[in-house]
Amino acid sequence: MKLYEPCFAAQFHCLAGACPDTCCKDWEIILDEKTLARYRALPGVFGDEVRNALTTDAEGDTMFRLTDGHCPLLSSDGLCRVQLSLGEEALCDTCRAHPRFYEEYGAAKELTLSISCPAAIDLLFAQETPIKFVCREDGAPVSGCNDLDPDRYFALRRARDTAISITQNRALPISDRLSLLLLFSVRLQKLIDTEAYGRLDGLLARFSDKQALQRALARAKRMQSKPSAFFPCWMLLNNMEHLTQEFPRMLDSQSMQRPQHVFDPAFDAQWEHLTVYFLWRYFLKANVDRRVLSQTESCLFHVLCIAALFSCQDVRDLQTLSTLASLYSKEVEHSDENLRLLLRVFDRKTLSWKTLLSLLG
Ligand code: SF4
């Protein structure tokens, strides 16, 4: 299969025992059938220990029972005892793949390194130049189990390239780039709704042309004349499913008043990379549900919330930003329930693109 991935993906290495966090806490990992069968047949004392650590929920899913928020098979020096005793191939599919997430679109597969992993976010934030994506053949057969609407898929792929170029236009301040991204997605949603793919070239050209961008920005500025409060975003974060104890504690200690400048310009490259990361991961999901505007609004919501939470921190350095963005991802991105809630909020216009636009102003 053709595998598309960020240009730095091959440099990723798990920090194992040196990881400042660990992916072996906070989450209950559901075991796949093959791994479960292997664990059930494991001989000896270690086999008994593994089986004693398993629990099955009401839906019939089996997972490791968390002990003090940690996987019971995590050793005191931060290493996985299954991997130490039996090797990497004995890990379940989820543990072996983490933090790699794959999406399949027809004969193509896309890889994202989840920023919930400290090593992955450090790699993302260390990039000095705009992020590029590369393609290679991964040798895996095409699964053929995902149906695509080819017209919509290719339109969205080209549109995502433009969305990423808008975000990476370093001639403009980051808030202007994100405002343009919103206006672009509003137009794109109309085109997707009416399946008017013949008009795509015109739309992409308009959002690549300097003068047309200036006109769109002037329109955005007029709409931004009334500032919005962050409170609805803070409320939404508060009402989400919480996977960590740390995140709601942090929310409680911060009122998320609207900072004067949402985006600290010292971290312009990081705001850009975060936006590109979210666009890469979620924009094409509109191929299934057509909700390209809601997906883009969700991406911008993530970046805005991370920036606003960061602005409330006492120490505002790169390490604080990495830890905060990682925690946010762990809490919001790793919960399907939270991601669905966000899409619903934008679909129903409980929060609208106009609110996001005024928060960017
Ligand atoms: S969070 Fe990332 S670096 Fe840390 S143990 Fe998991 S995969 Fe390795």
Short mmCIF file of C-alpha atoms and ligand atoms in Angstrom, two decimals:
data_model
loop_
_atom_site.label_atom_id
_atom_site.label_comp_id
_atom_site.label_asym_id
_atom_site.label_seq_id
_atom_site.Cartn_x
_atom_site.Cartn_y
_atom_site.Cartn_z
CA MET A 1 0.00 0.00 0.00
CA LYS A 2 1.08 3.58 -0.49
CA LEU A 3 1.89 5.00 2.93
CA TYR A 4 1.86 8.77 3.41
CA GLU A 5 3.58 10.11 6.51
CA PRO A 6 5.17 13.26 7.95
CA CYS A 7 8.75 13.69 6.69
CA PHE A 8 10.16 13.14 10.21
CA ALA A 9 8.24 9.93 11.01
CA ALA A 10 11.23 7.62 10.44
CA GLN A 11 13.14 9.46 13.20
CA PHE A 12 10.62 8.45 15.86
CA HIS A 13 11.91 6.34 18.74
CA CYS A 14 10.02 5.38 21.88
CA LEU A 15 11.79 6.73 24.97
CA ALA A 16 10.83 3.57 26.94
CA GLY A 17 12.08 3.83 30.55
CA ALA A 18 13.28 7.42 29.95
CA CYS A 19 9.77 8.60 28.96
CA PRO A 20 8.67 11.53 31.18
CA ASP A 21 5.08 10.26 30.88
CA THR A 22 4.15 6.79 29.69
CA CYS A 23 1.41 5.46 27.48
CA CYS A 24 0.90 2.66 30.04
CA LYS A 25 -1.29 4.80 32.30
CA ASP A 26 -4.72 6.47 32.22
CA TRP A 27 -5.98 4.40 29.27
CA GLU A 28 -7.65 1.02 29.36
CA ILE A 29 -6.34 -0.74 26.28
CA ILE A 30 -8.75 -3.25 24.76
CA LEU A 31 -6.87 -6.40 23.74
CA ASP A 32 -7.26 -7.86 20.28
CA GLU A 33 -8.44 -11.48 19.97
CA LYS A 34 -5.09 -12.88 18.79
CA THR A 35 -3.16 -11.36 21.69
CA LEU A 36 -5.83 -12.40 24.17
CA ALA A 37 -5.62 -16.01 22.98
CA ARG A 38 -1.83 -15.88 23.39
CA TYR A 39 -2.07 -14.45 26.93
CA ARG A 40 -4.67 -17.07 27.89
CA ALA A 41 -2.26 -19.82 26.84
CA LEU A 42 0.88 -18.35 28.46
CA PRO A 43 2.52 -20.94 30.74
CA GLY A 44 4.13 -20.44 34.15
CA VAL A 45 4.00 -17.84 36.90
CA PHE A 46 4.24 -14.91 34.49
CA GLY A 47 1.31 -16.32 32.51
CA ASP A 48 -0.77 -16.40 35.74
CA GLU A 49 0.27 -12.84 36.50
CA VAL A 50 -0.77 -11.63 33.06
CA ARG A 51 -4.14 -13.38 33.31
CA ASN A 52 -4.76 -12.01 36.81
CA ALA A 53 -4.23 -8.49 35.45
CA LEU A 54 -7.04 -8.87 32.88
CA THR A 55 -10.59 -7.68 33.31
CA THR A 56 -13.64 -7.89 31.03
CA ASP A 57 -16.22 -5.09 30.87
CA ALA A 58 -20.00 -5.22 30.33
CA GLU A 59 -19.55 -5.02 26.54
CA GLY A 60 -17.34 -8.12 26.60
CA ASP A 61 -14.08 -6.25 25.89
CA THR A 62 -11.03 -7.53 27.75
CA MET A 63 -8.28 -5.19 28.93
CA PHE A 64 -5.62 -4.82 31.61
CA ARG A 65 -7.12 -3.59 34.88
CA LEU A 66 -5.57 -0.21 35.79
CA THR A 67 -3.89 -0.14 39.20
CA ASP A 68 -3.44 3.38 40.60
CA GLY A 69 -4.07 4.57 37.07
CA HIS A 70 -1.25 2.41 35.63
CA CYS A 71 -1.10 -0.83 33.68
CA PRO A 72 -0.33 -3.47 36.34
CA LEU A 73 2.45 -4.87 34.14
CA LEU A 74 4.40 -1.60 34.07
CA SER A 75 7.63 -2.09 36.05
CA SER A 76 8.86 0.47 38.59
CA ASP A 77 11.51 1.66 36.09
CA GLY A 78 8.84 2.50 33.52
CA LEU A 79 9.24 -0.55 31.28
CA CYS A 80 6.61 -2.98 30.03
CA ARG A 81 7.10 -6.41 31.60
CA VAL A 82 5.34 -8.19 28.72
CA GLN A 83 7.83 -6.69 26.28
CA LEU A 84 10.78 -7.39 28.62
CA SER A 85 9.81 -11.04 29.14
CA LEU A 86 8.33 -12.01 25.79
CA GLY A 87 9.54 -9.43 23.27
CA GLU A 88 7.76 -6.71 21.29
CA GLU A 89 5.76 -9.20 19.20
CA ALA A 90 3.88 -10.27 22.36
CA LEU A 91 2.33 -6.79 22.77
CA CYS A 92 -1.28 -6.29 21.73
CA ASP A 93 -1.90 -4.43 18.44
CA THR A 94 -2.64 -1.11 20.18
CA CYS A 95 0.44 -1.13 22.43
CA ARG A 96 2.73 -2.22 19.60
CA ALA A 97 1.48 0.51 17.25
CA HIS A 98 1.29 3.42 19.71
CA PRO A 99 1.73 6.34 19.00
CA ARG A 100 1.23 5.48 15.33
CA PHE A 101 -2.33 5.93 14.06
CA TYR A 102 -3.28 4.83 10.56
CA GLU A 103 -6.17 5.85 8.34
CA GLU A 104 -6.89 3.99 5.12
CA TYR A 105 -8.38 5.67 2.07
CA GLY A 106 -8.78 3.20 -0.79
CA ALA A 107 -5.28 2.10 -1.80
CA ALA A 108 -3.59 4.72 0.38
CA LYS A 109 -2.76 4.72 4.06
CA GLU A 110 -1.83 7.75 6.16
CA LEU A 111 0.23 7.75 9.31
CA THR A 112 0.00 10.21 12.19
CA LEU A 113 2.28 10.12 15.23
CA SER A 114 -0.02 11.07 18.10
CA ILE A 115 1.21 14.08 20.04
CA SER A 116 -0.01 12.46 23.25
CA CYS A 117 3.44 10.80 23.15
CA PRO A 118 6.22 13.08 24.46
CA ALA A 119 8.73 11.76 21.90
CA ALA A 120 6.28 12.44 19.04
CA ILE A 121 5.46 16.00 20.09
CA ASP A 122 9.14 16.82 20.64
CA LEU A 123 9.84 15.64 17.12
CA LEU A 124 6.94 17.69 15.71
CA PHE A 125 7.94 20.84 17.58
CA ALA A 126 11.62 20.47 16.66
CA GLN A 127 10.85 20.99 12.95
CA GLU A 128 12.12 24.39 11.84
CA THR A 129 10.72 24.35 8.33
CA PRO A 130 7.09 23.76 7.30
CA ILE A 131 6.17 20.11 7.58
CA LYS A 132 6.13 18.10 4.39
CA PHE A 133 4.54 14.70 3.84
CA VAL A 134 6.25 11.89 1.99
CA CYS A 135 5.00 8.72 0.34
CA ARG A 136 6.53 5.24 0.33
CA GLU A 137 5.39 1.72 -0.46
CA ASP A 138 4.97 -0.20 2.83
CA GLY A 139 4.60 -3.66 1.27
CA ALA A 140 1.20 -4.30 2.90
CA PRO A 141 -1.67 -5.52 0.68
CA VAL A 142 -4.59 -3.18 -0.01
CA SER A 143 -7.27 -4.19 2.48
CA GLY A 144 -10.11 -3.25 0.13
CA CYS A 145 -12.47 -2.83 3.05
CA ASN A 146 -12.96 0.91 2.78
CA ASP A 147 -15.26 2.41 0.20
CA LEU A 148 -14.51 5.88 -1.04
CA ASP A 149 -16.46 8.38 -3.05
CA PRO A 150 -13.55 9.06 -5.48
CA ASP A 151 -14.74 12.54 -6.53
CA ARG A 152 -15.12 13.67 -2.94
CA TYR A 153 -11.89 12.02 -1.83
CA PHE A 154 -9.71 13.61 -4.51
CA ALA A 155 -11.41 16.99 -4.00
CA LEU A 156 -10.72 16.79 -0.25
CA ARG A 157 -7.11 15.73 -0.78
CA ARG A 158 -6.46 18.74 -3.00
CA ALA A 159 -8.36 20.96 -0.59
CA ARG A 160 -6.29 19.67 2.33
CA ASP A 161 -3.09 20.59 0.44
CA THR A 162 -4.43 24.13 0.10
CA ALA A 163 -5.53 24.20 3.77
CA ILE A 164 -2.00 23.18 4.77
CA SER A 165 -0.41 25.81 2.47
CA ILE A 166 -2.64 28.51 3.98
CA THR A 167 -1.49 27.40 7.45
CA GLN A 168 2.17 27.38 6.38
CA ASN A 169 2.11 30.83 4.73
CA ARG A 170 4.75 32.39 6.97
CA ALA A 171 4.30 35.80 5.36
CA LEU A 172 1.18 36.19 7.54
CA PRO A 173 0.67 36.13 11.32
CA ILE A 174 -0.66 32.79 12.54
CA SER A 175 -4.05 34.24 13.54
CA ASP A 176 -4.56 35.56 9.97
CA ARG A 177 -3.64 32.17 8.51
CA LEU A 178 -6.16 30.41 10.74
CA SER A 179 -8.85 32.98 9.93
CA LEU A 180 -8.30 32.31 6.22
CA LEU A 181 -8.45 28.59 6.89
CA LEU A 182 -11.90 29.02 8.44
CA LEU A 183 -13.21 31.11 5.52
CA PHE A 184 -11.79 28.54 3.10
CA SER A 185 -13.57 25.70 4.88
CA VAL A 186 -16.89 27.54 4.88
CA ARG A 187 -16.66 27.84 1.07
CA LEU A 188 -15.45 24.28 0.70
CA GLN A 189 -18.37 22.93 2.74
CA LYS A 190 -20.82 24.57 0.30
CA LEU A 191 -19.00 22.96 -2.61
CA ILE A 192 -19.04 19.51 -0.95
CA ASP A 193 -22.75 19.87 -0.06
CA THR A 194 -23.68 20.56 -3.66
CA GLU A 195 -21.05 18.18 -5.13
CA ALA A 196 -19.99 21.08 -7.36
CA TYR A 197 -16.49 19.67 -7.83
CA GLY A 198 -16.13 21.58 -11.12
CA ARG A 199 -15.78 24.74 -9.02
CA LEU A 200 -12.92 23.36 -6.94
CA ASP A 201 -10.11 24.73 -9.14
CA GLY A 202 -11.54 28.25 -8.80
CA LEU A 203 -11.82 27.98 -5.03
CA LEU A 204 -8.28 26.63 -4.61
CA ALA A 205 -6.92 29.34 -6.90
CA ARG A 206 -8.70 32.08 -4.90
CA PHE A 207 -7.14 30.86 -1.66
CA SER A 208 -3.68 30.74 -3.24
CA ASP A 209 -3.79 34.22 -4.78
CA LYS A 210 -2.18 37.05 -2.78
CA GLN A 211 -4.76 39.73 -3.63
CA ALA A 212 -7.73 37.44 -3.11
CA LEU A 213 -6.27 36.45 0.28
CA GLN A 214 -5.97 40.13 1.27
CA ARG A 215 -9.64 40.67 0.37
CA ALA A 216 -10.66 37.59 2.38
CA LEU A 217 -8.58 38.82 5.32
CA ALA A 218 -10.24 42.25 5.19
CA ARG A 219 -13.60 40.46 5.41
CA ALA A 220 -12.37 38.37 8.35
CA LYS A 221 -11.20 41.52 10.20
CA ARG A 222 -14.63 43.13 9.79
CA MET A 223 -16.23 40.03 11.28
CA GLN A 224 -13.72 40.05 14.15
CA SER A 225 -14.68 43.52 15.36
CA LYS A 226 -16.78 42.01 18.20
CA PRO A 227 -14.50 39.92 20.44
CA SER A 228 -15.86 36.63 21.85
CA ALA A 229 -15.24 35.10 25.27
CA PHE A 230 -13.37 31.83 25.75
CA PHE A 231 -15.84 30.69 28.35
CA PRO A 232 -17.93 28.44 25.99
CA CYS A 233 -14.74 26.61 24.94
CA TRP A 234 -13.71 26.19 28.56
CA MET A 235 -17.21 24.89 29.42
CA LEU A 236 -17.04 22.43 26.57
CA LEU A 237 -13.67 21.11 27.72
CA ASN A 238 -15.06 20.81 31.23
CA ASN A 239 -18.06 18.79 30.06
CA MET A 240 -15.99 16.27 28.14
CA GLU A 241 -15.14 12.75 29.23
CA HIS A 242 -11.99 13.02 31.38
CA LEU A 243 -9.35 10.35 30.88
CA THR A 244 -6.72 11.89 33.15
CA GLN A 245 -7.00 13.48 36.59
CA GLU A 246 -4.52 16.17 35.65
CA PHE A 247 -6.54 17.80 32.87
CA PRO A 248 -9.72 18.68 34.85
CA ARG A 249 -7.47 19.89 37.69
CA MET A 250 -5.74 22.25 35.30
CA LEU A 251 -9.09 23.48 33.92
CA ASP A 252 -10.35 24.17 37.44
CA SER A 253 -7.33 26.30 38.20
CA GLN A 254 -7.80 28.44 35.07
CA SER A 255 -10.73 30.59 34.12
CA MET A 256 -9.69 30.78 30.46
CA GLN A 257 -10.28 34.48 30.27
CA ARG A 258 -9.61 35.69 26.78
CA PRO A 259 -5.89 36.50 26.66
CA GLN A 260 -4.94 39.66 24.84
CA HIS A 261 -2.90 37.64 22.34
CA VAL A 262 -4.05 34.05 22.05
CA PHE A 263 -0.97 32.95 20.15
CA ASP A 264 2.36 33.74 21.77
CA PRO A 265 4.45 34.79 18.72
CA ALA A 266 7.53 33.12 20.23
CA PHE A 267 5.91 29.80 19.29
CA ASP A 268 4.59 30.61 15.80
CA ALA A 269 6.25 27.52 14.30
CA GLN A 270 4.63 25.32 16.96
CA TRP A 271 1.11 26.78 16.38
CA GLU A 272 1.61 26.15 12.68
CA HIS A 273 2.81 22.57 13.22
CA LEU A 274 -0.07 21.81 15.60
CA THR A 275 -2.63 23.05 13.08
CA VAL A 276 -1.03 21.01 10.28
CA TYR A 277 -0.95 17.96 12.57
CA PHE A 278 -4.70 18.22 13.27
CA LEU A 279 -5.57 18.95 9.63
CA TRP A 280 -3.55 15.94 8.49
CA ARG A 281 -5.29 13.70 10.97
CA TYR A 282 -8.92 14.83 10.63
CA PHE A 283 -9.62 16.79 7.42
CA LEU A 284 -10.01 13.73 5.15
CA LYS A 285 -12.46 12.10 7.54
CA ALA A 286 -14.99 14.34 5.77
CA ASN A 287 -14.75 11.85 2.94
CA VAL A 288 -17.12 9.66 4.95
CA ASP A 289 -19.39 12.18 6.67
CA ARG A 290 -18.97 15.26 4.39
CA ARG A 291 -18.52 17.44 7.49
CA VAL A 292 -15.40 19.26 6.34
CA LEU A 293 -16.34 22.50 8.10
CA SER A 294 -17.01 20.77 11.43
CA GLN A 295 -13.76 18.82 11.12
CA THR A 296 -11.80 22.03 10.43
CA GLU A 297 -13.61 23.85 13.26
CA SER A 298 -12.62 20.99 15.59
CA CYS A 299 -8.97 21.28 14.46
CA LEU A 300 -8.99 25.02 15.17
CA PHE A 301 -10.76 24.49 18.48
CA HIS A 302 -7.89 22.19 19.55
CA VAL A 303 -5.22 24.74 18.59
CA LEU A 304 -7.08 27.67 20.15
CA CYS A 305 -7.66 25.80 23.42
CA ILE A 306 -4.04 24.68 23.66
CA ALA A 307 -2.90 28.27 22.99
CA ALA A 308 -5.35 29.74 25.51
CA LEU A 309 -4.44 27.19 28.21
CA PHE A 310 -0.76 27.86 27.52
CA SER A 311 -1.27 31.61 27.94
CA CYS A 312 -2.45 30.92 31.55
CA GLN A 313 0.72 29.02 32.51
CA ASP A 314 3.22 30.63 34.90
CA VAL A 315 6.17 29.36 32.90
CA ARG A 316 5.74 29.66 29.16
CA ASP A 317 8.58 27.78 27.52
CA LEU A 318 8.70 25.06 24.86
CA GLN A 319 8.75 22.26 27.43
CA THR A 320 5.56 23.59 29.08
CA LEU A 321 3.88 23.87 25.69
CA SER A 322 4.88 20.29 24.73
CA THR A 323 3.63 18.85 28.01
CA LEU A 324 0.37 20.78 27.80
CA ALA A 325 -0.34 19.86 24.15
CA SER A 326 0.46 16.22 24.94
CA LEU A 327 -1.92 16.21 27.90
CA TYR A 328 -4.63 17.88 25.79
CA SER A 329 -4.23 15.24 23.09
CA LYS A 330 -4.36 12.42 25.62
CA GLU A 331 -7.54 13.84 27.07
CA VAL A 332 -9.43 15.05 24.00
CA GLU A 333 -8.04 13.20 20.97
CA HIS A 334 -7.91 9.79 22.60
CA SER A 335 -11.58 9.78 23.45
CA ASP A 336 -13.95 9.01 20.57
CA GLU A 337 -16.73 10.33 22.78
CA ASN A 338 -14.99 13.72 23.07
CA LEU A 339 -14.27 13.95 19.36
CA ARG A 340 -17.90 13.08 18.54
CA LEU A 341 -19.11 15.68 21.05
CA LEU A 342 -17.02 18.37 19.38
CA LEU A 343 -18.33 17.51 15.91
CA ARG A 344 -21.90 17.60 17.24
CA VAL A 345 -21.34 21.00 18.82
CA PHE A 346 -20.10 22.40 15.51
CA ASP A 347 -22.74 20.57 13.40
CA ARG A 348 -25.49 22.06 15.53
CA LYS A 349 -23.76 25.44 15.55
CA THR A 350 -23.78 25.52 19.35
CA LEU A 351 -20.33 26.91 18.68
CA SER A 352 -20.00 28.40 15.22
CA TRP A 353 -17.11 29.25 12.92
CA LYS A 354 -17.96 32.91 13.52
CA THR A 355 -17.21 32.48 17.24
CA LEU A 356 -13.90 30.82 16.41
CA LEU A 357 -13.13 33.58 13.94
CA SER A 358 -13.69 36.29 16.53
CA LEU A 359 -11.49 34.39 19.02
CA LEU A 360 -8.73 34.54 16.42
CA GLY A 361 -9.04 38.31 16.03
S1 SF4 B 1 4.43 7.72 25.47
FE1 SF4 B 1 5.73 7.52 23.61
S2 SF4 B 1 7.86 7.66 24.35
FE2 SF4 B 1 6.54 7.29 26.15
S3 SF4 B 1 6.55 5.05 26.44
FE3 SF4 B 1 4.75 5.52 25.15
S4 SF4 B 1 5.45 5.39 22.98
FE4 SF4 B 1 7.29 5.47 24.31
#
